[in-house]
Amino acid sequence: MDNGYEKQKEAHGGWATIVWIASGIYFFATSPTATFISWQALVYFVVGMFIAAAVFGGLSYGIQRGLAKILMVFIKTPSNGAAAFIRVLGIGLFVVDTVVVFLSAQWAIQAMF
C-alpha cells in the first residue's frame, strides 16, 4: 500500500483520538457525576481512545477514499478550482468527524454515569 494512504489513515485515527480525549476531559471536568479517578475514566480514556481511532478514524478514512474515487470519475484534469474543492471537502470531512466523535463521547459518558 502507498505510504500516502498510510499517512492518511494515521491522520484520521490520530484526529479521532485527540477529539475523543479532549471531549472526555471536557465532559469529565464539567459533569457533576463523572470523576477522573474512577474505573469509568480508565475505560473511557484507555479503551475508548483505541476504539475511537479504529472506528471513527477508519470510517473517516474510508469515506475520504470513497470520495476520492468518485471525484476521479468527474475531475479529468487537475485545476486550481478542483484542488480548492477537494481541500474544502477534506476540511469538511474533519469537521464532521469532530462533531461525530464529540457526540459519541458525550453519549458514552452519559451511558457510564
PDB file of C-alpha atoms in Angstrom:
ATOM      1  CA  MET A   1       0.000   0.000   0.000  1.00  0.00           C
ATOM      2  CA  ASP A   2       1.162   3.510  -0.795  1.00  0.00           C
ATOM      3  CA  ASN A   3       2.825   5.408   2.048  1.00  0.00           C
ATOM      4  CA  GLY A   4       0.468   8.356   1.417  1.00  0.00           C
ATOM      5  CA  TYR A   5      -2.519   6.167   2.237  1.00  0.00           C
ATOM      6  CA  GLU A   6      -0.909   5.077   5.496  1.00  0.00           C
ATOM      7  CA  LYS A   7      -0.330   8.716   6.444  1.00  0.00           C
ATOM      8  CA  GLN A   8      -3.983   9.475   5.724  1.00  0.00           C
ATOM      9  CA  LYS A   9      -5.087   6.561   7.911  1.00  0.00           C
ATOM     10  CA  GLU A  10      -2.818   7.751  10.713  1.00  0.00           C
ATOM     11  CA  ALA A  11      -4.110  11.318  10.376  1.00  0.00           C
ATOM     12  CA  HIS A  12      -7.745  10.258  10.657  1.00  0.00           C
ATOM     13  CA  GLY A  13      -7.065   7.858  13.523  1.00  0.00           C
ATOM     14  CA  GLY A  14      -4.926  10.411  15.336  1.00  0.00           C
ATOM     15  CA  TRP A  15      -7.532  13.132  14.940  1.00  0.00           C
ATOM     16  CA  ALA A  16     -10.297  10.858  16.263  1.00  0.00           C
ATOM     17  CA  THR A  17      -8.108  10.025  19.266  1.00  0.00           C
ATOM     18  CA  ILE A  18      -7.344  13.693  20.002  1.00  0.00           C
ATOM     19  CA  VAL A  19     -11.015  14.668  19.778  1.00  0.00           C
ATOM     20  CA  TRP A  20     -12.023  11.684  21.958  1.00  0.00           C
ATOM     21  CA  ILE A  21      -9.526  12.603  24.686  1.00  0.00           C
ATOM     22  CA  ALA A  22     -10.289  16.343  24.545  1.00  0.00           C
ATOM     23  CA  SER A  23     -14.026  15.655  24.656  1.00  0.00           C
ATOM     24  CA  GLY A  24     -13.525  13.324  27.595  1.00  0.00           C
ATOM     25  CA  ILE A  25     -11.523  15.877  29.532  1.00  0.00           C
ATOM     26  CA  TYR A  26     -14.247  18.451  28.904  1.00  0.00           C
ATOM     27  CA  PHE A  27     -17.128  16.141  29.861  1.00  0.00           C
ATOM     28  CA  PHE A  28     -15.404  14.682  32.920  1.00  0.00           C
ATOM     29  CA  ALA A  29     -14.445  18.166  34.131  1.00  0.00           C
ATOM     30  CA  THR A  30     -17.928  19.623  33.662  1.00  0.00           C
ATOM     31  CA  SER A  31     -20.082  16.666  34.725  1.00  0.00           C
ATOM     32  CA  PRO A  32     -21.400  16.720  38.291  1.00  0.00           C
ATOM     33  CA  THR A  33     -21.337  12.904  38.483  1.00  0.00           C
ATOM     34  CA  ALA A  34     -18.230  11.943  36.484  1.00  0.00           C
ATOM     35  CA  THR A  35     -14.850  11.801  38.166  1.00  0.00           C
ATOM     36  CA  PHE A  36     -11.371  11.373  36.731  1.00  0.00           C
ATOM     37  CA  ILE A  37     -10.484   8.901  39.485  1.00  0.00           C
ATOM     38  CA  SER A  38     -12.788   6.021  38.580  1.00  0.00           C
ATOM     39  CA  TRP A  39     -12.906   2.802  36.625  1.00  0.00           C
ATOM     40  CA  GLN A  40     -15.182   4.567  34.116  1.00  0.00           C
ATOM     41  CA  ALA A  41     -12.489   7.151  33.406  1.00  0.00           C
ATOM     42  CA  LEU A  42      -9.929   4.397  32.924  1.00  0.00           C
ATOM     43  CA  VAL A  43     -12.196   2.580  30.471  1.00  0.00           C
ATOM     44  CA  TYR A  44     -13.146   5.789  28.683  1.00  0.00           C
ATOM     45  CA  PHE A  45      -9.620   7.117  28.226  1.00  0.00           C
ATOM     46  CA  VAL A  46      -7.627   3.905  27.713  1.00  0.00           C
ATOM     47  CA  VAL A  47     -10.017   1.621  25.878  1.00  0.00           C
ATOM     48  CA  GLY A  48     -12.101   4.375  24.293  1.00  0.00           C
ATOM     49  CA  MET A  49      -9.236   6.111  22.541  1.00  0.00           C
ATOM     50  CA  PHE A  50      -8.266   2.915  20.712  1.00  0.00           C
ATOM     51  CA  ILE A  51     -11.860   2.242  19.742  1.00  0.00           C
ATOM     52  CA  ALA A  52     -12.294   5.853  18.604  1.00  0.00           C
ATOM     53  CA  ALA A  53      -9.167   5.657  16.441  1.00  0.00           C
ATOM     54  CA  ALA A  54     -10.217   2.366  14.875  1.00  0.00           C
ATOM     55  CA  VAL A  55     -13.915   3.073  14.378  1.00  0.00           C
ATOM     56  CA  PHE A  56     -14.102   6.802  13.672  1.00  0.00           C
ATOM     57  CA  GLY A  57     -10.669   7.088  12.089  1.00  0.00           C
ATOM     58  CA  GLY A  58     -11.319   4.069   9.887  1.00  0.00           C
ATOM     59  CA  LEU A  59     -14.755   5.287   8.893  1.00  0.00           C
ATOM     60  CA  SER A  60     -13.484   8.770   8.067  1.00  0.00           C
ATOM     61  CA  TYR A  61     -10.597   7.337   6.052  1.00  0.00           C
ATOM     62  CA  GLY A  62     -12.985   5.069   4.151  1.00  0.00           C
ATOM     63  CA  ILE A  63     -15.261   7.988   3.326  1.00  0.00           C
ATOM     64  CA  GLN A  64     -12.271  10.022   2.155  1.00  0.00           C
ATOM     65  CA  ARG A  65     -11.073   7.230  -0.134  1.00  0.00           C
ATOM     66  CA  GLY A  66     -14.587   6.723  -1.495  1.00  0.00           C
ATOM     67  CA  LEU A  67     -14.966  10.424  -2.226  1.00  0.00           C
ATOM     68  CA  ALA A  68     -11.582  10.433  -3.944  1.00  0.00           C
ATOM     69  CA  LYS A  69     -12.628   7.586  -6.237  1.00  0.00           C
ATOM     70  CA  ILE A  70     -15.904   9.316  -7.075  1.00  0.00           C
ATOM     71  CA  LEU A  71     -14.173  12.622  -7.759  1.00  0.00           C
ATOM     72  CA  MET A  72     -11.663  10.932 -10.066  1.00  0.00           C
ATOM     73  CA  VAL A  73     -14.570   9.996 -12.321  1.00  0.00           C
ATOM     74  CA  PHE A  74     -15.723  13.606 -12.637  1.00  0.00           C
ATOM     75  CA  ILE A  75     -12.439  15.515 -12.471  1.00  0.00           C
ATOM     76  CA  LYS A  76     -10.395  14.519 -15.506  1.00  0.00           C
ATOM     77  CA  THR A  77      -7.713  17.229 -15.460  1.00  0.00           C
ATOM     78  CA  PRO A  78      -6.162  18.945 -12.457  1.00  0.00           C
ATOM     79  CA  SER A  79      -7.035  22.592 -11.925  1.00  0.00           C
ATOM     80  CA  ASN A  80      -6.893  25.164  -9.157  1.00  0.00           C
ATOM     81  CA  GLY A  81     -10.670  25.041  -8.795  1.00  0.00           C
ATOM     82  CA  ALA A  82     -10.658  21.266  -8.431  1.00  0.00           C
ATOM     83  CA  ALA A  83      -7.856  21.439  -5.864  1.00  0.00           C
ATOM     84  CA  ALA A  84      -9.739  24.059  -3.848  1.00  0.00           C
ATOM     85  CA  PHE A  85     -12.934  21.972  -3.963  1.00  0.00           C
ATOM     86  CA  ILE A  86     -11.086  18.858  -2.772  1.00  0.00           C
ATOM     87  CA  ARG A  87      -9.407  20.855   0.003  1.00  0.00           C
ATOM     88  CA  VAL A  88     -12.794  22.127   1.215  1.00  0.00           C
ATOM     89  CA  LEU A  89     -14.198  18.585   1.140  1.00  0.00           C
ATOM     90  CA  GLY A  90     -11.247  17.362   3.209  1.00  0.00           C
ATOM     91  CA  ILE A  91     -11.708  20.076   5.806  1.00  0.00           C
ATOM     92  CA  GLY A  92     -15.438  19.387   5.884  1.00  0.00           C
ATOM     93  CA  LEU A  93     -14.766  15.702   6.497  1.00  0.00           C
ATOM     94  CA  PHE A  94     -12.565  16.517   9.500  1.00  0.00           C
ATOM     95  CA  VAL A  95     -15.259  18.880  10.843  1.00  0.00           C
ATOM     96  CA  VAL A  96     -17.937  16.191  10.520  1.00  0.00           C
ATOM     97  CA  ASP A  97     -15.575  13.677  12.114  1.00  0.00           C
ATOM     98  CA  THR A  98     -15.008  16.069  15.034  1.00  0.00           C
ATOM     99  CA  VAL A  99     -18.740  16.514  15.626  1.00  0.00           C
ATOM    100  CA  VAL A 100     -19.468  12.780  15.409  1.00  0.00           C
ATOM    101  CA  VAL A 101     -16.660  11.869  17.813  1.00  0.00           C
ATOM    102  CA  PHE A 102     -17.698  14.641  20.237  1.00  0.00           C
ATOM    103  CA  LEU A 103     -21.331  13.493  20.272  1.00  0.00           C
ATOM    104  CA  SER A 104     -20.283   9.856  20.640  1.00  0.00           C
ATOM    105  CA  ALA A 105     -18.032  10.774  23.563  1.00  0.00           C
ATOM    106  CA  GLN A 106     -20.921  12.631  25.179  1.00  0.00           C
ATOM    107  CA  TRP A 107     -23.175   9.605  24.721  1.00  0.00           C
ATOM    108  CA  ALA A 108     -20.529   7.234  26.137  1.00  0.00           C
ATOM    109  CA  ILE A 109     -20.054   9.319  29.280  1.00  0.00           C
ATOM    110  CA  GLN A 110     -23.787   9.707  29.806  1.00  0.00           C
ATOM    111  CA  ALA A 111     -24.192   5.937  29.438  1.00  0.00           C
ATOM    112  CA  MET A 112     -21.494   5.272  32.062  1.00  0.00           C
ATOM    113  CA  PHE A 113     -22.845   7.664  34.689  1.00  0.00           C
TER     114      PHE A 113
END
